Coordinates of C-alpha atoms in Angstrom, one line a residue:
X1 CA 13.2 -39.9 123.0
X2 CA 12.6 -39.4 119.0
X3 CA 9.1 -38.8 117.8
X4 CA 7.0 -41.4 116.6
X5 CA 6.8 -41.1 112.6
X6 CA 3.6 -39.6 111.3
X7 CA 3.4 -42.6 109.5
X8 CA 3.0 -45.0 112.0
X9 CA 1.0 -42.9 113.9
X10 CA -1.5 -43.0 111.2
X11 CA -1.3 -46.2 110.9
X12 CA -1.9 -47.5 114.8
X13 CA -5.1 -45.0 114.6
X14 CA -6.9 -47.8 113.1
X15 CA -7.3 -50.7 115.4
X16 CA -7.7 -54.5 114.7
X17 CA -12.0 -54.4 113.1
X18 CA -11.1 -51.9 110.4
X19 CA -7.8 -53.4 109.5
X20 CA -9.3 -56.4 108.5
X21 CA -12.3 -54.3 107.2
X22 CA -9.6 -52.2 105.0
X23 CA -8.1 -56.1 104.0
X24 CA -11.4 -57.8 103.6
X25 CA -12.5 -55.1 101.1
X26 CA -9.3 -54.5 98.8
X27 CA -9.1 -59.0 98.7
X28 CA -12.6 -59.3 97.2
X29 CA -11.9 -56.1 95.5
X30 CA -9.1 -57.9 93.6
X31 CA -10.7 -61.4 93.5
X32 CA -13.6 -60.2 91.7
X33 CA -11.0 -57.6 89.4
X34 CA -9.5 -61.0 88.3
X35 CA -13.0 -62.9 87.0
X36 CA -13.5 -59.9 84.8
X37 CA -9.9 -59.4 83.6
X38 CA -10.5 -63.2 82.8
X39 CA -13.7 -62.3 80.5
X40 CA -12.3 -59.5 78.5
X41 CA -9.9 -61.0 76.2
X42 CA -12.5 -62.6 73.7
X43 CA -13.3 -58.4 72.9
X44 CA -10.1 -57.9 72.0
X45 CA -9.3 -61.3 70.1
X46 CA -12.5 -60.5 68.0
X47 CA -10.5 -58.9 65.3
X48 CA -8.1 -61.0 65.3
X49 CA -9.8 -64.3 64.9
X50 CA -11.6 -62.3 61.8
X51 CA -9.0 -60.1 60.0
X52 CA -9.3 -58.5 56.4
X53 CA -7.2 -60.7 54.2
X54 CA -7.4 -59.0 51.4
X55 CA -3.8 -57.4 51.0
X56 CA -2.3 -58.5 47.9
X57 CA 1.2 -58.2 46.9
X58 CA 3.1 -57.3 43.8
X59 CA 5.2 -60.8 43.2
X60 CA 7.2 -60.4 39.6
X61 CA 6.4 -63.4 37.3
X62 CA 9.0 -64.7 34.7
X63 CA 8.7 -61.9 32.6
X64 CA 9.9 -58.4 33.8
X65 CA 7.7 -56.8 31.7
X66 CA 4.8 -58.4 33.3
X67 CA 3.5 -58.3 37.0
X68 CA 0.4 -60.0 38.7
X69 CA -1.2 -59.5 41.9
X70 CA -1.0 -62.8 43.9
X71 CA -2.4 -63.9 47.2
X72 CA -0.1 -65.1 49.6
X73 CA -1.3 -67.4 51.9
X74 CA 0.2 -66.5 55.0
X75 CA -1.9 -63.5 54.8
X76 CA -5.1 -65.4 55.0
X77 CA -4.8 -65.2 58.7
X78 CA -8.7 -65.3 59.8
X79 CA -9.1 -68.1 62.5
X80 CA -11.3 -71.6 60.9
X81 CA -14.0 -71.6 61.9
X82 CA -14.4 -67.6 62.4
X83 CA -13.2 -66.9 58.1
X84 CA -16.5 -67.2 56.6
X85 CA -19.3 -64.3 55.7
X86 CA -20.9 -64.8 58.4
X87 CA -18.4 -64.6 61.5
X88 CA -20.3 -61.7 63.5
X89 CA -23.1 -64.4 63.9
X90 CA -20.5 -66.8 64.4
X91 CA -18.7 -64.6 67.0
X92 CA -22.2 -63.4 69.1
X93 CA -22.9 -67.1 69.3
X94 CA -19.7 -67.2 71.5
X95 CA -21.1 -64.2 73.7
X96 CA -24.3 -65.8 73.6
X97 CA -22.9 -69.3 74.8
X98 CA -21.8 -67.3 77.8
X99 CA -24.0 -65.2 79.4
X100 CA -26.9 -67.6 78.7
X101 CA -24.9 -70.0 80.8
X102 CA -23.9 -67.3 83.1
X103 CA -27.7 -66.0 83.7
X104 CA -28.8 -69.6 84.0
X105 CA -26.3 -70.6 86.6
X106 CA -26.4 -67.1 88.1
X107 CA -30.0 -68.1 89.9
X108 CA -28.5 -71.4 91.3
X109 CA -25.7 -70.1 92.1
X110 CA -27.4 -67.7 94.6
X111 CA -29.1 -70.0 96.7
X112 CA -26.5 -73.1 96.5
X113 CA -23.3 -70.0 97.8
X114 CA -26.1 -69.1 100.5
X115 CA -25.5 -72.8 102.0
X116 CA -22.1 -73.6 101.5
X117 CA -19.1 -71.9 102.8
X118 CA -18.4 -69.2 101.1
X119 CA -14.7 -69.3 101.2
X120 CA -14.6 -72.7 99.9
X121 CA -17.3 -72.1 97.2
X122 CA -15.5 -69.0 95.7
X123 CA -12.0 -71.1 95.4
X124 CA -13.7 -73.7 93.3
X125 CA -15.1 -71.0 90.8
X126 CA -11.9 -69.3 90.6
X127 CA -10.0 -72.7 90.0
X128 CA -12.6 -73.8 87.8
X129 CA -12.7 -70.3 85.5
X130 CA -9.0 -70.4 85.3
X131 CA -8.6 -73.7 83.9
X132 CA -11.8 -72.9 81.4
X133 CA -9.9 -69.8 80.0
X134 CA -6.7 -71.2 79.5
X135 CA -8.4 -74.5 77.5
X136 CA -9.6 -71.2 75.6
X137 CA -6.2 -70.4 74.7
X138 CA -5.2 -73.8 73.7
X139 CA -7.4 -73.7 70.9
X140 CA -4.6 -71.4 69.5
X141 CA -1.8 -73.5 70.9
X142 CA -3.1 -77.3 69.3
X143 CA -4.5 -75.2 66.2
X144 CA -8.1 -76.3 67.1
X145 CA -10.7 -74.9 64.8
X146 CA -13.7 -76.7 65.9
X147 CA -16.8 -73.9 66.5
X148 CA -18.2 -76.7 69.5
X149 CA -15.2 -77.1 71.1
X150 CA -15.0 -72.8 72.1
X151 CA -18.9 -73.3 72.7
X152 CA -18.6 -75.4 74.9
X153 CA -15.8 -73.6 76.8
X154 CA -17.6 -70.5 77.2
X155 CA -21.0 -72.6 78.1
X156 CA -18.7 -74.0 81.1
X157 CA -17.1 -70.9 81.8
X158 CA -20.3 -68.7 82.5
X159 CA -21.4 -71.5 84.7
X160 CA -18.3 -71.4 87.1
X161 CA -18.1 -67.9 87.0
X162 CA -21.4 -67.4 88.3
X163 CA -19.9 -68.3 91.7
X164 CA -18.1 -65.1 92.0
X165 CA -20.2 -62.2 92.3
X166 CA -23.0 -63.5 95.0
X167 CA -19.9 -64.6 97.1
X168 CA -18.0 -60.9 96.9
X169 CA -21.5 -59.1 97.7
X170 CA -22.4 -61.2 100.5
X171 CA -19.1 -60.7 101.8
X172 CA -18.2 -57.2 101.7
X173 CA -22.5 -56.7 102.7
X174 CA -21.5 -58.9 105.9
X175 CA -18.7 -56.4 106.7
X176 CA -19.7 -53.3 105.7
X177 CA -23.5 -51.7 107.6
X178 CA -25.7 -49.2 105.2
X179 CA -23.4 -46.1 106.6
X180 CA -22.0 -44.8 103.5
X181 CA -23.0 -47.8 101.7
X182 CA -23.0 -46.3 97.8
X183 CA -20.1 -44.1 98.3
X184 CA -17.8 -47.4 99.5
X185 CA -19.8 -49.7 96.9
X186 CA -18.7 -47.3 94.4
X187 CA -15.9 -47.6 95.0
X188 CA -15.2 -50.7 95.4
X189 CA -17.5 -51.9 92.4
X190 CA -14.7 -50.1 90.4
X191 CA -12.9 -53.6 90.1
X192 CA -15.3 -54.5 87.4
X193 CA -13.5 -51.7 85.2
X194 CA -10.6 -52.0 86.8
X195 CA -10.5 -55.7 85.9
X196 CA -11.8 -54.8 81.9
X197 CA -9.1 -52.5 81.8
X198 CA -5.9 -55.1 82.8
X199 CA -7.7 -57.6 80.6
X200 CA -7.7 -55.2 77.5
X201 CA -3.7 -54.6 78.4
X202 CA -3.1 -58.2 79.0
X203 CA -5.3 -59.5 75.8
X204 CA -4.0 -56.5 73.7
X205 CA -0.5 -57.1 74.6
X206 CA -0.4 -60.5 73.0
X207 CA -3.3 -60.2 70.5
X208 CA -0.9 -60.0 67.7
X209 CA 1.9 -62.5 68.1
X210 CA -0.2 -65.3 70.2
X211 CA -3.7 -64.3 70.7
X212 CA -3.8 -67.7 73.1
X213 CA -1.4 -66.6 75.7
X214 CA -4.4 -63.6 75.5
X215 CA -6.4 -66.1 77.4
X216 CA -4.0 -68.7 79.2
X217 CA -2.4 -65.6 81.4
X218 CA -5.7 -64.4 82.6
X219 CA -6.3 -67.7 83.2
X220 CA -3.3 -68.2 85.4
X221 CA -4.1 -65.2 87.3
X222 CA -7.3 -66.5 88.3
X223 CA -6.6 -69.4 89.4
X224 CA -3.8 -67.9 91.5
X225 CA -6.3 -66.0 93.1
X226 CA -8.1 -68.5 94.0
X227 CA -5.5 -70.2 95.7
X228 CA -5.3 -66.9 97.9
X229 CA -8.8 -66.5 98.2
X230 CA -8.8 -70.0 100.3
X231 CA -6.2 -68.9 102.1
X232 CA -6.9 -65.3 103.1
X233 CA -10.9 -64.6 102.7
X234 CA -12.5 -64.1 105.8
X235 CA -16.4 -64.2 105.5
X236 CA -17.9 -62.3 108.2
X237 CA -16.6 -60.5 111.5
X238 CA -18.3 -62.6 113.3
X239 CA -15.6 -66.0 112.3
X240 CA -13.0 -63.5 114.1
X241 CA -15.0 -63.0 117.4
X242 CA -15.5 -66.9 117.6
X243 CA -11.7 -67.8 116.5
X244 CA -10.7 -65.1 119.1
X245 CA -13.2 -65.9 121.8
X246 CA -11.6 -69.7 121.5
X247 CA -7.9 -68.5 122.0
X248 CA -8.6 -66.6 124.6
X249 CA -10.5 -69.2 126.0
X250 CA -7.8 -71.7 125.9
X251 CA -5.3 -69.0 126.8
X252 CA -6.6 -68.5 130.4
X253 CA -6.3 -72.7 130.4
X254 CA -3.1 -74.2 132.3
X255 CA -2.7 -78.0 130.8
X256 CA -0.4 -80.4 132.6
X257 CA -0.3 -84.2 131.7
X258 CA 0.4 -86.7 134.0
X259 CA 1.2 -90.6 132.1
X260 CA 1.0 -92.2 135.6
X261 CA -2.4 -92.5 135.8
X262 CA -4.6 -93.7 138.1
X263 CA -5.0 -97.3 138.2
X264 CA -3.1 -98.1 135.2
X265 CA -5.5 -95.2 133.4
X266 CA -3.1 -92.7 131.3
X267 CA -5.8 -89.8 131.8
X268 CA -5.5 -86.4 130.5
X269 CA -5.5 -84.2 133.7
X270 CA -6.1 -80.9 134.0
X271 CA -5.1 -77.8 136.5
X272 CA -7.1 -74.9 136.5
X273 CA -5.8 -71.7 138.0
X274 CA -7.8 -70.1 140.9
X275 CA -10.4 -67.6 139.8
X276 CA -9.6 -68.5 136.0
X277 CA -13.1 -68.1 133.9
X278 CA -13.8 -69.6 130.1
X279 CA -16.9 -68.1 128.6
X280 CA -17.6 -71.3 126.7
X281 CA -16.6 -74.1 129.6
X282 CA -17.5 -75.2 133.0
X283 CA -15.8 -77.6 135.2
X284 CA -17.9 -80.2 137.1
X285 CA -16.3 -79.1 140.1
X286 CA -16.5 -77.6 143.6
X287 CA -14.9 -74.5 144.8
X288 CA -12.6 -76.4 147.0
X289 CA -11.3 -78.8 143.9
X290 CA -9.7 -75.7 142.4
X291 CA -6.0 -76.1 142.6
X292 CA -5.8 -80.0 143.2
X293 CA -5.4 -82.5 139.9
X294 CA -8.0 -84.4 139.0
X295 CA -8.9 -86.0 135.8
X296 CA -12.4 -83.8 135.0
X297 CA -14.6 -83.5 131.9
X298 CA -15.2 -80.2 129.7
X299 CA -18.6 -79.4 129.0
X300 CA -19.0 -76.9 126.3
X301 CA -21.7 -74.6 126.6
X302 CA -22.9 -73.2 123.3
X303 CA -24.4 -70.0 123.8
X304 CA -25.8 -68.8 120.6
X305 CA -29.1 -68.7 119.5
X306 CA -30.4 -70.9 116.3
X307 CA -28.9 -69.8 113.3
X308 CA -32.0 -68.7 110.6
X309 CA -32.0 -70.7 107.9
X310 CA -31.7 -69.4 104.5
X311 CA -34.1 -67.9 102.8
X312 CA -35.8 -69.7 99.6
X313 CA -36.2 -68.4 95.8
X314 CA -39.5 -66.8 96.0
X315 CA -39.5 -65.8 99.6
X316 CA -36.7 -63.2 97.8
X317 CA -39.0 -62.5 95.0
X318 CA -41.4 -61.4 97.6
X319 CA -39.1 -58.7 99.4
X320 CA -40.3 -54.9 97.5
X321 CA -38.0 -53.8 94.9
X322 CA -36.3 -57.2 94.1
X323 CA -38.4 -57.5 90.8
X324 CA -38.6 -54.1 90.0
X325 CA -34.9 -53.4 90.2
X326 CA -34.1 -57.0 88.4
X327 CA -35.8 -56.1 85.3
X328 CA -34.5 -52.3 85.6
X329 CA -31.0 -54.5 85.3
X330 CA -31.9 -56.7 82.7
X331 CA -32.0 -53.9 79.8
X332 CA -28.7 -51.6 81.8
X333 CA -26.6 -54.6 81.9
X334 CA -27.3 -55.4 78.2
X335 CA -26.0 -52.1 77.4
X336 CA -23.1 -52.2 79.5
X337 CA -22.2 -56.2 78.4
X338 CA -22.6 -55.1 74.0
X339 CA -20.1 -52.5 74.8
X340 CA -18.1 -55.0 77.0
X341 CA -18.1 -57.0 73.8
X342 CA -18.6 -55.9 71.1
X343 CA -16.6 -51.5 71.4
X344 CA -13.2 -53.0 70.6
X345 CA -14.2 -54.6 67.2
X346 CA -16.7 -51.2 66.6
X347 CA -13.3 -48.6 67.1
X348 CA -11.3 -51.3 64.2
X349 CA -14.1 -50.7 61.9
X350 CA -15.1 -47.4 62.3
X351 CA -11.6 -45.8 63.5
X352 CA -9.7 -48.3 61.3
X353 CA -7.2 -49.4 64.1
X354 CA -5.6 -52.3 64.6
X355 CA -6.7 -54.9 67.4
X356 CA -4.1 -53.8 69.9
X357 CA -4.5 -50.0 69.6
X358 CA -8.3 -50.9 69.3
X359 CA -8.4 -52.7 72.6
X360 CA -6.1 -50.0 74.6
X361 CA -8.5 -47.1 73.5
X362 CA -12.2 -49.4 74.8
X363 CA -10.6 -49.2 78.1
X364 CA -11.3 -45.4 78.1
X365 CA -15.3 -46.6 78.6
X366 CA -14.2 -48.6 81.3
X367 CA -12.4 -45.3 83.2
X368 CA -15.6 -43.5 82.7
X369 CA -17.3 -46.6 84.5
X370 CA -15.1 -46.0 87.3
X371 CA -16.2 -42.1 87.7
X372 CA -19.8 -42.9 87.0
X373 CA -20.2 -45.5 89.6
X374 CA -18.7 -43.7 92.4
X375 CA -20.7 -40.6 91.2
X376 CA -23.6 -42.9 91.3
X377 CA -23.1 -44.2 95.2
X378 CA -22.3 -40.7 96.1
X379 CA -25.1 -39.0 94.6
X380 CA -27.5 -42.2 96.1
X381 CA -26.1 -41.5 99.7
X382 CA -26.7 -38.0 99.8
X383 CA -30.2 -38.1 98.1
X384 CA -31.1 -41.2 100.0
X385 CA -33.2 -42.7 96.4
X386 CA -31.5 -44.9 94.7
X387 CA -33.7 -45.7 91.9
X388 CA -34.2 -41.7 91.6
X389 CA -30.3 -41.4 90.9
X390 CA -30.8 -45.0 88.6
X391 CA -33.3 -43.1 86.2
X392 CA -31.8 -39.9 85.4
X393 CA -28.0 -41.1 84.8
X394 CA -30.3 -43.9 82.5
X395 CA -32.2 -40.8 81.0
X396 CA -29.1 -39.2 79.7
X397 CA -27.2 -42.3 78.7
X398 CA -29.7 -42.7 75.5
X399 CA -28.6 -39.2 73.5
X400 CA -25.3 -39.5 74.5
X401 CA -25.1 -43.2 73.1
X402 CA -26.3 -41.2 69.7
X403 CA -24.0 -39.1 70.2
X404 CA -20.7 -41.4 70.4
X405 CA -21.8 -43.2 67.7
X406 CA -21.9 -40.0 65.2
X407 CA -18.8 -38.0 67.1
X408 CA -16.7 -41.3 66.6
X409 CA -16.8 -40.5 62.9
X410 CA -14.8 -37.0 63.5
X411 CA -11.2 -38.6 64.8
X412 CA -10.2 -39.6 67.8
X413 CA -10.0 -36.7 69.8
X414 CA -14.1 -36.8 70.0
X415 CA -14.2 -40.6 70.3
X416 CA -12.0 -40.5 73.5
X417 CA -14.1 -37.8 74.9
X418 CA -17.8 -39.5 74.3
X419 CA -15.9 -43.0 75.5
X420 CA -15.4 -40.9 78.9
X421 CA -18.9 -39.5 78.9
X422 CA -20.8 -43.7 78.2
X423 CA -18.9 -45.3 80.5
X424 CA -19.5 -43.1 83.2
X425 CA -23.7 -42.7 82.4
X426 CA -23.5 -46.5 81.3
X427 CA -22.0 -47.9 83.9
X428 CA -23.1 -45.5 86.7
X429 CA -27.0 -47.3 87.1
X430 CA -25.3 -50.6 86.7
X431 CA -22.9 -50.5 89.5
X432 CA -25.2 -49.1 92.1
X433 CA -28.4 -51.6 90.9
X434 CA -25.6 -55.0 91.2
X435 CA -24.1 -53.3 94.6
X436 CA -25.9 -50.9 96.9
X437 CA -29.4 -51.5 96.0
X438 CA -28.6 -55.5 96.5
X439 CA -27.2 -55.0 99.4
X440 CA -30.1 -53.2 100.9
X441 CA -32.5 -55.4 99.4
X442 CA -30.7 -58.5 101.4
X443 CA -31.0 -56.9 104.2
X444 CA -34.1 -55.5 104.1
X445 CA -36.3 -54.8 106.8
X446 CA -38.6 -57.0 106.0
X447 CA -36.2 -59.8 106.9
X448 CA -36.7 -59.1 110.2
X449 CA -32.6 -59.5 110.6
X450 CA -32.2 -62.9 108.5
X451 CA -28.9 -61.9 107.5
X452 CA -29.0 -65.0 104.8
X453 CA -30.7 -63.4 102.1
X454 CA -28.1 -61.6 100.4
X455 CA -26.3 -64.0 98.7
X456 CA -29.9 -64.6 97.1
X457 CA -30.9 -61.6 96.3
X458 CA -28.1 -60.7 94.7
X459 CA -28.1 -63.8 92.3
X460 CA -31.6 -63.0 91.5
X461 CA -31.1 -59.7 90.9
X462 CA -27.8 -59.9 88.6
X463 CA -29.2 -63.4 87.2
X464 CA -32.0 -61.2 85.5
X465 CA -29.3 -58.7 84.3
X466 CA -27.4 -60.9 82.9
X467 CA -30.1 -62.4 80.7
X468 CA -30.1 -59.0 78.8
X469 CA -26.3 -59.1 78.8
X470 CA -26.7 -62.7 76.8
X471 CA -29.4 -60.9 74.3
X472 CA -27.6 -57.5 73.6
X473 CA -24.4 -59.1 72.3
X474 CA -26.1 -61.3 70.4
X475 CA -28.7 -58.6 68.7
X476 CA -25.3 -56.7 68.4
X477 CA -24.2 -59.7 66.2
X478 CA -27.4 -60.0 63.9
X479 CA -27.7 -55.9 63.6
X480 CA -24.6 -55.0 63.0
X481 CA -24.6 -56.9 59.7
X482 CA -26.6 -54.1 58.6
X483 CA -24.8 -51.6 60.1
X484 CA -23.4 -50.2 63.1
X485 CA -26.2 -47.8 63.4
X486 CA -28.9 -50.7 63.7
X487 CA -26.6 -51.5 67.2
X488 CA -27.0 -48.0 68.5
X489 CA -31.1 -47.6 68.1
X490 CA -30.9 -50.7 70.0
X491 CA -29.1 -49.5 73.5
X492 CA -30.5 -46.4 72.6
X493 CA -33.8 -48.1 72.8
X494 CA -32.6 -50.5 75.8
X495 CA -31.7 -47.2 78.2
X496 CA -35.3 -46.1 77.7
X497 CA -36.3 -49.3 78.5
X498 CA -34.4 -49.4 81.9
X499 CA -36.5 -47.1 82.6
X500 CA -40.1 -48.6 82.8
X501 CA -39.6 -51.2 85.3
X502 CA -38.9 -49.9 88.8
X503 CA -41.5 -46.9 87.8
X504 CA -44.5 -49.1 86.0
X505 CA -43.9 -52.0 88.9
X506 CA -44.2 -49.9 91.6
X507 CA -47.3 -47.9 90.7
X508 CA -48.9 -51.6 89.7
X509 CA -48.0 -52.4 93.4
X510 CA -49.3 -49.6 95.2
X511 CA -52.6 -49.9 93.2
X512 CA -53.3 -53.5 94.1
X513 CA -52.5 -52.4 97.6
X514 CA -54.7 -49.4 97.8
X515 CA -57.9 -51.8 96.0
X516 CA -57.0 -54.6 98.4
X517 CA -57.2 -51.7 101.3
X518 CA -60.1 -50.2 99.9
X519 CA -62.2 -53.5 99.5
X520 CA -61.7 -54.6 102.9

């Protein structure tokens, strides 16, 4: 007899629970890649819906002797509304429109996701998002160039996309215990750069040519991922016990039908087998009915204690660390959501690249992102403090951002380099506060095992971050009209800032506890 391959040797080590662990977490890792591949493109059309269009060309008049430099109008290719003097304004308006409906819907979303199938709710967001990012793109395609009508799109966009990342964290949370929590977070919080990265390529790739198809493919993806979200996502292990308790159940069941009936009657009868059990039925009859047919009725036992219900807004407030680490997120996240936004159109003005090359060098932040929040988890896991591991990668992000915004002056060997270096420190804090640190917060201890808090606590928590990933793009808008270096003492200022919360919070805390103590 041959050997079995070492291949499929490794793979029937695992049994059935991690198998659909292993599944559960690379779906949501790719359903939540595809919301931010979907929000990346409007970095990289930036620059293309405001280009300099001030090449002249040398057209010969009548006379030879005699030449004049003339204007040709094809090369006025800025985008109406975005061709006037004041397009970065007009441009963080767009970010702006966004993540202030993002943030806003972000704390709804929380707590409507914790009451509604999960599954179901995702599917409508993705659906929703896809067809809001393609209607996008037909601005380009029906030559729209009314500054409302792209409000409005983004406005509706944030809104349905606030229905993704509570879902994915209370998902993956419901599958995966605290064990190695920020290593596995790490890693699979890696689909936000992952997903930045393929919508750079995507957007980049047709930037150019048809900036609209930049947003109607993303679009398309989406959507088709919604489509296998409803069809594939499983929400918690539990939906497998009950789905396999019931076959099993029905399985050790022997059905025959008799249509003759009794007394005209065309009764459903059923035939149990001797000493066959069902953990979730009993028969209304005797020992010595086993074996005979006889009509009978099922009686379904239920045997499952009442489910808790879901936990309100402020009885999440209340749980230690949710405030703290909220407004620690609010100034990271508007660090990491300027550069999200606004790095592409920084490298074509300080680099002097064109949009595509622009957009294919901002994804090196997003690799660094990768590193730095599986650095982050790891770091968390072995040090057991979180926050700890939060404040010093948020420590050194501040001189570094200096740093990247002088060395980016010195070529592009440098710029790669510090790109690395800020993603990684950047993105590190961010990852582990939106993923680990939520995910131990909803199931906190003091939930006393109310397992339907996380979806919650995880809107509340990234609804707060997201509120400074509305204001940084926007103060990146008004600042960098005098200069680029106006931007940088801002997220310089905003790491620093990161800082205060979870430290200040928590010492205000323990005071009031240690006077309430003292003056009882």
């Amino acid at each position: 007899m041959a050997p079995v391959p070492p291949g499929i040797r490794f793979l029937t080590s695992f049994n059935r629970d991690q198998w659909y662990r292993a599944f559960t977490f690379g779906l949501t890792f790719l359903l939540y890649t595809s919301f931010h591949l979907s929000r990346k493109p409007i970095s990289i059309v930036k620059s293309e819906l405001h280009k300099n269009c001030s090449h002249v060309m040398e057209a010969p008049s009548e006379s030879s002797s005699s030449q004049q430099p003339v204007l040709h109008p094809e090369l006025d290719c800025s985008w109406k509304p975005f061709d006037r003097n004041n397009y970065k304004q007009l441009l963080g308006a767009m970010d702006y429109s966004f993540l202030c409906a993002y943030a806003i819907g972000m704390y709804l979303s929380g707590i409507i996701g914790e009451r509604l199938p999960i599954r179901l709710y995702l599917t409508v967001g993705m659906l929703t998002s896809g067809l809001f990012t393609c209607l996008f793109g037909l601005g380009y395609v029906y030559d729209v160039h009314s500054l409302g009508f792209y409000i409005f799109v983004q406005v509706a966009n944030g809104l349905v996309q606030t229905t993704g990342w509570p879902s994915v964290v209370t998902c993956i949370g419901n599958w995966f215990g605290k064990g190695r929590r920020g290593l596995i977070m790490g890693l699979w919080n890696s689909h936000t750069s992952v997903g930045n990265i393929l919508g750079s390529l995507i957007a980049g790739y047709y930037v150019s040519s048809n900036w609209g198809l930049s947003f109607i493919v993303p679009g398309v993806i989406i959507a088709a991922m919604g489509v296998i979200c409803f069809l594939f996502l499983i929400e918690h292990p539990n939906d497998l016990k009950i789905a396999s308790a019931q076959n099993s159940a029905s399985s050790n069941q022997k059905l025959h039908k008799n249509w003759n009936g009794v007394n005209g009657h065309k009764d459903l009868y059923l035939q149990y087998k001797p000493g066959a059990k069902s953990w979730d039925t009993e028969l209304l009859l005797g020992q010595e009915s086993i074996g005979v047919c006889v009509p009978v009725q099922q009686v379904v036992v239920v045997k499952s204690e009442a489910e808790p219900s879901a936990i309100s807004f402020m009885g999440a407030l209340r749980i230690p660390g949710v405030v703290e680490f909220s407004l620690c997120l609010l100034f990271a996240k508007l660090v990491s959501y300027t550069f999200l936004f606004w790095l592409p159109l920084y490298i074509t003005k300080a680099a002097h690249l064109d949009a595509k090359k622009a957009g294919d060098l901002s994804t090196l932040f997003d690799v660094g992102g990768i590193v730095g929040g599986i650095l982050a988890g790891v770091l968390s896991d072995k040090m057991g403090k979180r926050a700890t591991t939060c404040a010093v990668m948020l420590l050194l992000a501040a001189p570094t951002l200096y740093g990247f915004s002088m060395m980016s002056q010195f070529g592009l060997g440098p710029t790669i380099g510090m790109l690395l270096v800020c993603g990684g420190l950047v993105n590190g804090p961010y990852a582990l506060i939106t993923t680990a640190v939520s995910a131990d917060l909803g199931t906190h201890k003091s939930l006393k095992g109310n397992a339907r808090a996380l979806s919650t606590v995880t809107a509340i928590i990234d609804g707060t971050g997201s509120v400074g990933a509305a204001v940084g793009p926007l103060l990146a808008g008004l600042l960098s009209a005098q200069g680029w270096d106006q931007v940088f003492y801002m997220l310089m200022t905003a790491d620093f800032l990161a800082l205060l919360p979870y430290n200040l919070l928590s010492y205000i805390f323990k005071y009031f506890k240690f006077w309430s103590v003292s003056h009882t």
